[in-house]
Coordinates of C-alpha atoms in Angstrom, one line a residue:
M304 CA 120.9 109.6 67.6
N305 CA 123.5 112.0 67.8
D306 CA 122.2 115.3 70.0
F307 CA 123.2 118.8 67.7
K308 CA 121.8 121.5 65.9
L309 CA 121.5 122.5 62.6
T310 CA 120.4 126.0 61.3
K311 CA 117.0 125.3 58.8
E312 CA 119.9 126.2 55.9
Q313 CA 122.2 123.5 57.0
A314 CA 119.4 121.2 57.6
F315 CA 117.9 122.2 53.8
L316 CA 121.4 121.5 52.9
A317 CA 122.0 117.9 53.9
M318 CA 118.4 116.1 53.0
F319 CA 119.4 118.0 49.2
S320 CA 122.8 116.3 49.7
F321 CA 121.0 112.8 50.4
L322 CA 118.5 113.2 47.7
D323 CA 121.5 114.1 45.0
G324 CA 123.2 110.9 46.9
Y325 CA 119.8 109.5 46.1
F326 CA 119.7 110.1 42.6
Q327 CA 123.2 109.3 41.7
L328 CA 122.2 106.1 42.5
T329 CA 118.9 105.6 40.8
K330 CA 118.9 107.8 38.1
S331 CA 114.9 108.2 39.6
D332 CA 113.1 111.3 36.9
D333 CA 111.0 112.1 40.2
V334 CA 114.1 113.1 42.8
G335 CA 115.8 114.6 39.9
G336 CA 113.2 117.0 38.9
L337 CA 112.0 117.0 42.9
L338 CA 116.6 118.2 43.1
G339 CA 115.5 121.1 40.6
S340 CA 113.2 122.6 42.3
M341 CA 115.2 122.6 44.7
S342 CA 117.9 123.5 44.0
L343 CA 119.6 127.2 45.3
L344 CA 119.3 130.3 42.6
S345 CA 122.1 132.8 43.6
G346 CA 120.1 135.0 45.4
G347 CA 119.4 132.4 48.0
G348 CA 116.1 131.5 47.2
S349 CA 115.2 128.0 46.2
A350 CA 114.3 127.6 41.9
D351 CA 110.5 126.8 43.4
T352 CA 109.5 129.2 45.6
G353 CA 106.6 126.6 46.9
V354 CA 109.5 123.9 47.7
Q355 CA 110.4 126.4 49.9
E356 CA 107.4 126.9 51.7
E357 CA 106.7 123.1 51.6
W358 CA 110.5 122.9 53.7
N359 CA 109.9 125.4 56.4
E360 CA 106.6 123.7 56.9
A361 CA 108.2 120.1 57.0
V362 CA 110.9 122.2 59.6
E363 CA 108.5 123.3 62.0
K364 CA 106.8 119.8 62.2
A365 CA 109.9 118.6 62.8
I366 CA 110.4 121.1 65.9
N367 CA 107.0 120.8 67.3
G368 CA 107.5 116.7 67.2
K369 CA 104.1 116.3 64.7
V370 CA 107.0 113.5 62.4
N371 CA 106.4 109.7 62.3
A372 CA 108.7 107.6 60.7
E373 CA 107.8 105.0 62.3
L374 CA 108.1 102.2 59.8
Q375 CA 104.3 100.8 59.1
F376 CA 103.2 97.9 58.0
K377 CA 99.6 98.1 56.4
N378 CA 97.1 95.3 56.7
T379 CA 95.7 94.3 52.9

């Protein structure tokens, strides 16, 4: 991966753009609902303040190296 830095706001917009692209392809109701919650109000906050808090927690996990995005298979 390229080494560059994003602000928390830029990272949020990047994730929003990613999810919006996925929604445009799938028309998933779940993703559409999430996008609605993530939408920004004119004051800058998200439509759902809980989502904003969860986003901040996710950013902290990523900064602190506590996100494992490695593909894992479960034996069933």
